[in-house]
PDB file of C-alpha atoms in Angstrom:
ATOM      1  CA  MET A   1     -51.840  25.801 165.592  1.00 57.00           C
ATOM      2  CA  GLN A   2     -52.683  22.365 164.382  1.00 60.00           C
ATOM      3  CA  TRP A   3     -55.213  21.828 161.493  1.00 57.00           C
ATOM      4  CA  ASN A   4     -57.310  18.383 162.125  1.00 57.00           C
ATOM      5  CA  GLY A   5     -57.765  18.333 158.367  1.00 56.00           C
ATOM      6  CA  ASN A   6     -61.442  18.716 158.586  1.00 52.00           C
ATOM      7  CA  GLU A   7     -63.021  21.821 160.714  1.00 50.00           C
ATOM      8  CA  PHE A   8     -61.034  22.831 163.167  1.00 57.00           C
ATOM      9  CA  TRP A   9     -57.788  24.562 164.163  1.00 55.00           C
ATOM     10  CA  TYR A  10     -56.486  23.827 167.522  1.00 60.00           C
ATOM     11  CA  GLN A  11     -54.661  26.611 169.469  1.00 56.00           C
ATOM     12  CA  MET A  12     -52.623  25.476 172.488  1.00 58.00           C
ATOM     13  CA  ASP A  13     -51.976  26.745 175.599  1.00 57.00           C
ATOM     14  CA  GLY A  14     -50.718  23.136 176.063  1.00 60.00           C
ATOM     15  CA  LYS A  15     -51.084  22.057 179.686  1.00 69.00           C
ATOM     16  CA  HIS A  16     -54.199  23.682 180.718  1.00 80.00           C
ATOM     17  CA  TYR A  17     -56.502  24.167 177.638  1.00 81.00           C
ATOM     18  CA  PHE A  18     -57.122  24.101 174.057  1.00 81.00           C
ATOM     19  CA  ASP A  19     -59.220  26.714 171.746  1.00 80.00           C
ATOM     20  CA  PHE A  20     -61.121  24.823 168.979  1.00 79.00           C
ATOM     21  CA  PHE A  21     -61.407  27.381 165.992  1.00 78.00           C
ATOM     22  CA  ASN A  22     -64.757  26.284 164.208  1.00 76.00           C
ATOM     23  CA  MET A  23     -63.684  27.039 159.857  1.00 74.00           C
ATOM     24  CA  ASP A  24     -67.608  27.221 159.291  1.00 78.00           C
ATOM     25  CA  ASP A  25     -68.981  29.430 161.748  1.00 80.00           C
ATOM     26  CA  PHE A  26     -65.953  31.088 162.795  1.00 80.00           C
ATOM     27  CA  ARG A  27     -66.725  30.361 166.586  1.00 82.00           C
ATOM     28  CA  ILE A  28     -64.310  29.692 169.387  1.00 83.00           C
ATOM     29  CA  LYS A  29     -64.645  27.310 172.050  1.00 82.00           C
ATOM     30  CA  ARG A  30     -62.150  26.416 175.071  1.00 85.00           C
ATOM     31  CA  ILE A  31     -61.598  23.143 176.411  1.00 85.00           C
ATOM     32  CA  LYS A  32     -59.688  22.608 179.891  1.00 89.00           C
ATOM     33  CA  THR A  33     -57.503  19.643 179.788  1.00 89.00           C
ATOM     34  CA  GLN A  34     -58.199  17.152 182.448  1.00 92.00           C
ATOM     35  CA  LYS A  35     -54.800  15.652 182.892  1.00 91.00           C
ATOM     36  CA  GLY A  36     -51.232  15.737 181.979  1.00 90.00           C
ATOM     37  CA  SER A  37     -49.097  18.014 179.897  1.00 87.00           C
ATOM     38  CA  PRO A  38     -46.979  18.100 176.494  1.00 87.00           C
ATOM     39  CA  PHE A  39     -43.057  18.647 176.728  1.00 84.00           C
ATOM     40  CA  GLY A  40     -42.656  21.900 178.924  1.00 75.00           C
ATOM     41  CA  ALA A  41     -39.932  22.968 176.488  1.00 63.00           C
ATOM     42  CA  GLY A  42     -40.862  23.705 172.553  1.00 60.00           C
ATOM     43  CA  GLY A  43     -44.304  23.909 172.730  1.00 57.00           C
ATOM     44  CA  SER A  44     -46.148  23.704 169.401  1.00 59.00           C
ATOM     45  CA  SER A  45     -43.190  23.654 167.558  1.00 70.00           C
ATOM     46  CA  GLN A  46     -42.735  20.051 168.752  1.00 86.00           C
ATOM     47  CA  MET A  47     -46.277  19.071 168.164  1.00 88.00           C
ATOM     48  CA  ILE A  48     -48.459  17.460 165.263  1.00 90.00           C
ATOM     49  CA  TYR A  49     -51.638  16.343 164.688  1.00 90.00           C
ATOM     50  CA  ASP A  50     -51.992  12.632 163.866  1.00 93.00           C
ATOM     51  CA  CYS A  51     -54.766  12.351 161.554  1.00 89.00           C
ATOM     52  CA  ILE A  52     -54.575   8.545 161.410  1.00 92.00           C
ATOM     53  CA  ASN A  53     -55.526   8.173 165.038  1.00 93.00           C
ATOM     54  CA  ASP A  54     -57.229  11.626 165.841  1.00 90.00           C
ATOM     55  CA  ARG A  55     -54.632  12.607 168.030  1.00 92.00           C
ATOM     56  CA  LEU A  56     -52.097  15.396 168.959  1.00 90.00           C
ATOM     57  CA  VAL A  57     -48.483  13.880 169.243  1.00 93.00           C
ATOM     58  CA  SER A  58     -46.286  15.939 171.638  1.00 91.00           C
ATOM     59  CA  TYR A  59     -42.465  14.846 170.829  1.00 92.00           C
ATOM     60  CA  SER A  60     -38.901  15.613 171.707  1.00 90.00           C
ATOM     61  CA  LEU A  61     -35.757  14.658 170.180  1.00 90.00           C
ATOM     62  CA  LEU A  62     -34.693  14.220 173.450  1.00 89.00           C
ATOM     63  CA  TYR A  63     -36.834  11.096 174.403  1.00 90.00           C
ATOM     64  CA  PRO A  64     -38.145   7.942 172.329  1.00 92.00           C
ATOM     65  CA  ASP A  65     -41.409   8.326 173.872  1.00 92.00           C
ATOM     66  CA  PHE A  66     -44.117  10.638 172.655  1.00 93.00           C
ATOM     67  CA  ILE A  67     -46.970  12.427 174.832  1.00 92.00           C
ATOM     68  CA  LEU A  68     -50.322  11.791 173.267  1.00 94.00           C
ATOM     69  CA  TYR A  69     -53.222  14.185 173.646  1.00 91.00           C
ATOM     70  CA  ASP A  70     -56.846  12.045 173.474  1.00 93.00           C
ATOM     71  CA  PHE A  71     -59.524  14.834 172.554  1.00 89.00           C
ATOM     72  CA  ALA A  72     -62.042  12.224 173.787  1.00 92.00           C
ATOM     73  CA  LYS A  73     -61.025  12.231 177.540  1.00 94.00           C
ATOM     74  CA  ASN A  74     -59.233  15.612 177.032  1.00 91.00           C
ATOM     75  CA  GLU A  75     -55.736  14.501 178.589  1.00 93.00           C
ATOM     76  CA  TRP A  76     -52.579  14.047 177.585  1.00 92.00           C
ATOM     77  CA  SER A  77     -50.954  10.507 178.222  1.00 93.00           C
ATOM     78  CA  GLY A  78     -47.768  11.770 180.494  1.00 90.00           C
ATOM     79  CA  ASP A  79     -46.841  14.771 181.924  1.00 85.00           C
ATOM     80  CA  LYS A  80     -43.234  15.412 181.008  1.00 74.00           C
ATOM     81  CA  LEU A  81     -42.519  19.220 182.414  1.00 65.00           C
ATOM     82  CA  ASP A  82     -38.828  19.146 180.947  1.00 65.00           C
ATOM     83  CA  GLN A  83     -37.487  22.521 180.352  1.00 64.00           C
ATOM     84  CA  ARG A  84     -34.548  21.544 178.424  1.00 72.00           C
ATOM     85  CA  PHE A  85     -34.757  22.767 174.807  1.00 76.00           C
ATOM     86  CA  ALA A  86     -34.278  19.858 172.190  1.00 80.00           C
ATOM     87  CA  PRO A  87     -31.098  19.992 169.515  1.00 86.00           C
ATOM     88  CA  ALA A  88     -33.210  21.095 166.668  1.00 90.00           C
ATOM     89  CA  HIS A  89     -36.048  23.573 166.842  1.00 87.00           C
ATOM     90  CA  HIS A  90     -38.066  25.294 164.287  1.00 89.00           C
ATOM     91  CA  HIS A  91     -37.560  21.900 162.010  1.00 94.00           C
ATOM     92  CA  ASN A  92     -39.908  20.973 159.131  1.00 95.00           C
ATOM     93  CA  ARG A  93     -42.155  18.157 159.906  1.00 95.00           C
ATOM     94  CA  PHE A  94     -44.750  15.858 158.323  1.00 95.00           C
ATOM     95  CA  ILE A  95     -46.357  12.351 159.067  1.00 96.00           C
ATOM     96  CA  ASP A  96     -45.829   9.698 156.466  1.00 97.00           C
ATOM     97  CA  MET A  97     -48.989   8.062 156.911  1.00 95.00           C
ATOM     98  CA  GLU A  98     -48.184   4.580 154.638  1.00 96.00           C
ATOM     99  CA  LYS A  99     -45.363   4.191 156.620  1.00 97.00           C
ATOM    100  CA  ARG A 100     -47.009   5.182 160.034  1.00 97.00           C
ATOM    101  CA  GLN A 101     -44.272   7.465 161.035  1.00 97.00           C
ATOM    102  CA  LEU A 102     -43.319  11.100 162.066  1.00 98.00           C
ATOM    103  CA  VAL A 103     -40.620  12.744 159.832  1.00 98.00           C
ATOM    104  CA  THR A 104     -38.595  15.599 160.850  1.00 97.00           C
ATOM    105  CA  PHE A 105     -35.829  17.603 159.230  1.00 98.00           C
ATOM    106  CA  GLY A 106     -33.269  20.232 159.954  1.00 97.00           C
ATOM    107  CA  GLY A 107     -33.585  22.970 162.774  1.00 95.00           C
ATOM    108  CA  TYR A 108     -31.492  24.840 164.985  1.00 94.00           C
ATOM    109  CA  GLY A 109     -30.563  24.476 168.449  1.00 91.00           C
ATOM    110  CA  TYR A 110     -27.350  24.719 171.002  1.00 91.00           C
ATOM    111  CA  GLN A 111     -25.758  27.331 168.759  1.00 94.00           C
ATOM    112  CA  SER A 112     -25.837  25.093 165.728  1.00 97.00           C
ATOM    113  CA  TYR A 113     -28.099  24.465 162.513  1.00 97.00           C
ATOM    114  CA  LYS A 114     -29.015  20.990 161.639  1.00 97.00           C
ATOM    115  CA  ALA A 115     -29.459  18.914 158.864  1.00 98.00           C
ATOM    116  CA  TRP A 116     -30.970  15.644 160.675  1.00 98.00           C
ATOM    117  CA  LEU A 117     -33.305  13.714 158.939  1.00 98.00           C
ATOM    118  CA  SER A 118     -35.546  12.270 161.796  1.00 98.00           C
ATOM    119  CA  THR A 119     -38.028   9.305 161.736  1.00 98.00           C
ATOM    120  CA  HIS A 120     -39.896   7.916 164.826  1.00 98.00           C
ATOM    121  CA  PRO A 121     -42.851   5.192 164.381  1.00 97.00           C
ATOM    122  CA  LEU A 122     -46.189   6.693 165.617  1.00 96.00           C
ATOM    123  CA  ASP A 123     -47.097   3.884 167.739  1.00 92.00           C
ATOM    124  CA  SER A 124     -43.882   2.643 169.472  1.00 89.00           C
ATOM    125  CA  GLY A 125     -39.840   2.761 168.881  1.00 92.00           C
ATOM    126  CA  VAL A 126     -37.304   5.349 169.227  1.00 95.00           C
ATOM    127  CA  TRP A 127     -35.807   7.873 166.810  1.00 96.00           C
ATOM    128  CA  ASP A 128     -33.614   7.097 163.794  1.00 97.00           C
ATOM    129  CA  ILE A 129     -31.402  10.264 163.258  1.00 97.00           C
ATOM    130  CA  LYS A 130     -29.314  10.523 159.978  1.00 98.00           C
ATOM    131  CA  ASN A 131     -27.160  13.664 159.731  1.00 98.00           C
ATOM    132  CA  MET A 132     -27.693  14.716 155.924  1.00 98.00           C
ATOM    133  CA  SER A 133     -25.042  17.689 155.938  1.00 98.00           C
ATOM    134  CA  LYS A 134     -22.951  16.007 153.056  1.00 97.00           C
ATOM    135  CA  ASP A 135     -25.988  16.574 150.934  1.00 98.00           C
ATOM    136  CA  ILE A 136     -27.754  19.628 151.874  1.00 98.00           C
ATOM    137  CA  SER A 137     -26.282  22.692 154.117  1.00 98.00           C
ATOM    138  CA  PRO A 138     -27.492  22.597 157.849  1.00 98.00           C
ATOM    139  CA  ARG A 139     -30.693  24.944 158.039  1.00 97.00           C
ATOM    140  CA  TYR A 140     -34.033  25.606 159.701  1.00 95.00           C
ATOM    141  CA  LEU A 141     -37.079  28.113 158.580  1.00 93.00           C
ATOM    142  CA  SER A 142     -37.458  26.117 155.319  1.00 95.00           C
ATOM    143  CA  ALA A 143     -40.639  25.459 153.596  1.00 94.00           C
ATOM    144  CA  LEU A 144     -41.315  21.794 152.974  1.00 95.00           C
ATOM    145  CA  GLY A 145     -44.086  20.284 150.234  1.00 94.00           C
ATOM    146  CA  TYR A 146     -44.808  16.574 150.477  1.00 94.00           C
ATOM    147  CA  LEU A 147     -44.860  14.525 147.445  1.00 95.00           C
ATOM    148  CA  GLY A 148     -45.942  11.169 148.849  1.00 94.00           C
ATOM    149  CA  LYS A 149     -44.024   7.880 149.822  1.00 96.00           C
ATOM    150  CA  GLY A 150     -42.134   9.685 151.795  1.00 97.00           C
ATOM    151  CA  LYS A 151     -40.411  12.073 149.382  1.00 97.00           C
ATOM    152  CA  PHE A 152     -40.679  15.907 150.089  1.00 97.00           C
ATOM    153  CA  LEU A 153     -39.588  19.192 148.431  1.00 96.00           C
ATOM    154  CA  LEU A 154     -37.423  21.438 150.829  1.00 96.00           C
ATOM    155  CA  LEU A 155     -37.106  25.141 149.975  1.00 94.00           C
ATOM    156  CA  GLY A 156     -34.380  27.629 151.193  1.00 94.00           C
ATOM    157  CA  GLY A 157     -34.291  28.278 154.942  1.00 94.00           C
ATOM    158  CA  TYR A 158     -31.602  29.999 157.207  1.00 95.00           C
ATOM    159  CA  GLY A 159     -28.474  28.377 158.178  1.00 97.00           C
ATOM    160  CA  SER A 160     -24.726  27.812 157.499  1.00 97.00           C
ATOM    161  CA  ILE A 161     -22.311  25.567 155.500  1.00 96.00           C
ATOM    162  CA  SER A 162     -20.749  24.134 158.456  1.00 97.00           C
ATOM    163  CA  GLY A 163     -23.758  23.989 160.884  1.00 97.00           C
ATOM    164  CA  LYS A 164     -21.920  26.350 163.393  1.00 96.00           C
ATOM    165  CA  GLN A 165     -23.906  29.827 164.197  1.00 94.00           C
ATOM    166  CA  GLU A 166     -20.671  31.646 164.422  1.00 95.00           C
ATOM    167  CA  GLU A 167     -19.476  30.529 160.671  1.00 95.00           C
ATOM    168  CA  SER A 168     -20.956  33.070 158.125  1.00 92.00           C
ATOM    169  CA  PRO A 169     -24.835  32.257 158.246  1.00 95.00           C
ATOM    170  CA  LYS A 170     -26.917  33.240 155.566  1.00 94.00           C
ATOM    171  CA  ASN A 171     -30.178  32.732 153.703  1.00 93.00           C
ATOM    172  CA  PHE A 172     -30.406  29.986 151.225  1.00 94.00           C
ATOM    173  CA  TYR A 173     -32.419  30.085 147.978  1.00 93.00           C
ATOM    174  CA  ASP A 174     -32.040  26.588 146.893  1.00 95.00           C
ATOM    175  CA  LEU A 175     -34.944  23.834 146.215  1.00 95.00           C
ATOM    176  CA  TYR A 176     -34.038  19.897 147.181  1.00 97.00           C
ATOM    177  CA  GLU A 177     -35.902  16.735 146.828  1.00 97.00           C
ATOM    178  CA  MET A 178     -35.465  14.618 150.030  1.00 98.00           C
ATOM    179  CA  ASP A 179     -36.572  10.931 150.243  1.00 98.00           C
ATOM    180  CA  SER A 180     -37.242  10.067 154.222  1.00 98.00           C
ATOM    181  CA  ARG A 181     -37.566   6.306 153.444  1.00 98.00           C
ATOM    182  CA  ASN A 182     -34.286   5.767 151.477  1.00 98.00           C
ATOM    183  CA  GLN A 183     -32.628   8.650 153.201  1.00 98.00           C
ATOM    184  CA  THR A 184     -31.497  10.352 150.122  1.00 98.00           C
ATOM    185  CA  CYS A 185     -31.325  14.160 149.048  1.00 98.00           C
ATOM    186  CA  LYS A 186     -31.044  15.521 145.774  1.00 97.00           C
ATOM    187  CA  LYS A 187     -30.572  19.341 144.770  1.00 97.00           C
ATOM    188  CA  LEU A 188     -32.967  20.453 142.008  1.00 96.00           C
ATOM    189  CA  PHE A 189     -31.893  23.996 141.569  1.00 92.00           C
ATOM    190  CA  ASP A 190     -30.736  27.489 142.949  1.00 92.00           C
ATOM    191  CA  LEU A 191     -33.113  30.107 143.082  1.00 85.00           C
ATOM    192  CA  THR A 192     -32.036  33.875 142.080  1.00 78.00           C
ATOM    193  CA  ARG A 193     -32.678  36.278 144.807  1.00 71.00           C
ATOM    194  CA  LYS A 194     -32.347  40.224 144.901  1.00 68.00           C
ATOM    195  CA  GLY A 195     -33.668  42.971 147.326  1.00 65.00           C
ATOM    196  CA  THR A 196     -34.625  42.066 150.961  1.00 65.00           C
ATOM    197  CA  LEU A 197     -33.493  38.976 152.595  1.00 63.00           C
ATOM    198  CA  THR A 198     -36.077  36.304 153.175  1.00 70.00           C
ATOM    199  CA  VAL A 199     -37.021  32.911 154.417  1.00 64.00           C
ATOM    200  CA  PRO A 200     -39.946  31.135 152.951  1.00 68.00           C
ATOM    201  CA  PHE A 201     -43.269  30.379 154.876  1.00 69.00           C
ATOM    202  CA  HIS A 202     -43.117  27.004 156.708  1.00 76.00           C
ATOM    203  CA  THR A 203     -45.142  25.219 154.143  1.00 78.00           C
ATOM    204  CA  ILE A 204     -45.423  24.704 150.114  1.00 79.00           C
ATOM    205  CA  LEU A 205     -48.061  22.944 147.924  1.00 75.00           C
ATOM    206  CA  PRO A 206     -46.382  21.327 144.920  1.00 77.00           C
ATOM    207  CA  SER A 207     -48.029  20.929 141.663  1.00 69.00           C
ATOM    208  CA  GLU A 208     -49.852  17.771 140.381  1.00 65.00           C
ATOM    209  CA  THR A 209     -47.331  18.191 137.487  1.00 56.00           C
ATOM    210  CA  PHE A 210     -44.300  18.584 139.369  1.00 55.00           C
ATOM    211  CA  GLY A 211     -41.507  16.115 138.128  1.00 52.00           C
TER     212      GLY A 211
END
């Protein structure tokens, strides 16, 4: 699902149709896709709504170019039915609107967890990927809270210190502040957790008094 920031959720089959759920009257309408398709592997975990240009962005860390969905024409800009899974699925992501770039962090793929901080301009360009594993253990299934100006909080997740799946993976209960523009990472604190092991929800909402 993708929220356009105004009135609809988009639930995508991707290639064939979209379901539009109106949050005001709770009605659903299905729109047929007229042309193209998003990246074939990864689906909605590699898709984000671009509120600057009112479009959906389908992306893959394997390729420099985005595939864009035009809501006026109901079509994708490409048709890359690539079934290869990218090396960092289930990552966190957001759009830095001032810098006009997509930012992703972490993920899992190819039997390893990632601590990759990746950025890509919205309009053109290529991926800039930095491995942050010296500052934060590789992980996925974390929660992200955007602070503005490229900075964000990252809470918990699941991974391992080495990044390898076979080397003592575990749940993390910690909080970091990261800066996608300066490519820096600072640990704020560890959380005490007892009882059932959990991972956080995908998104956290920082309070206005944070910091």
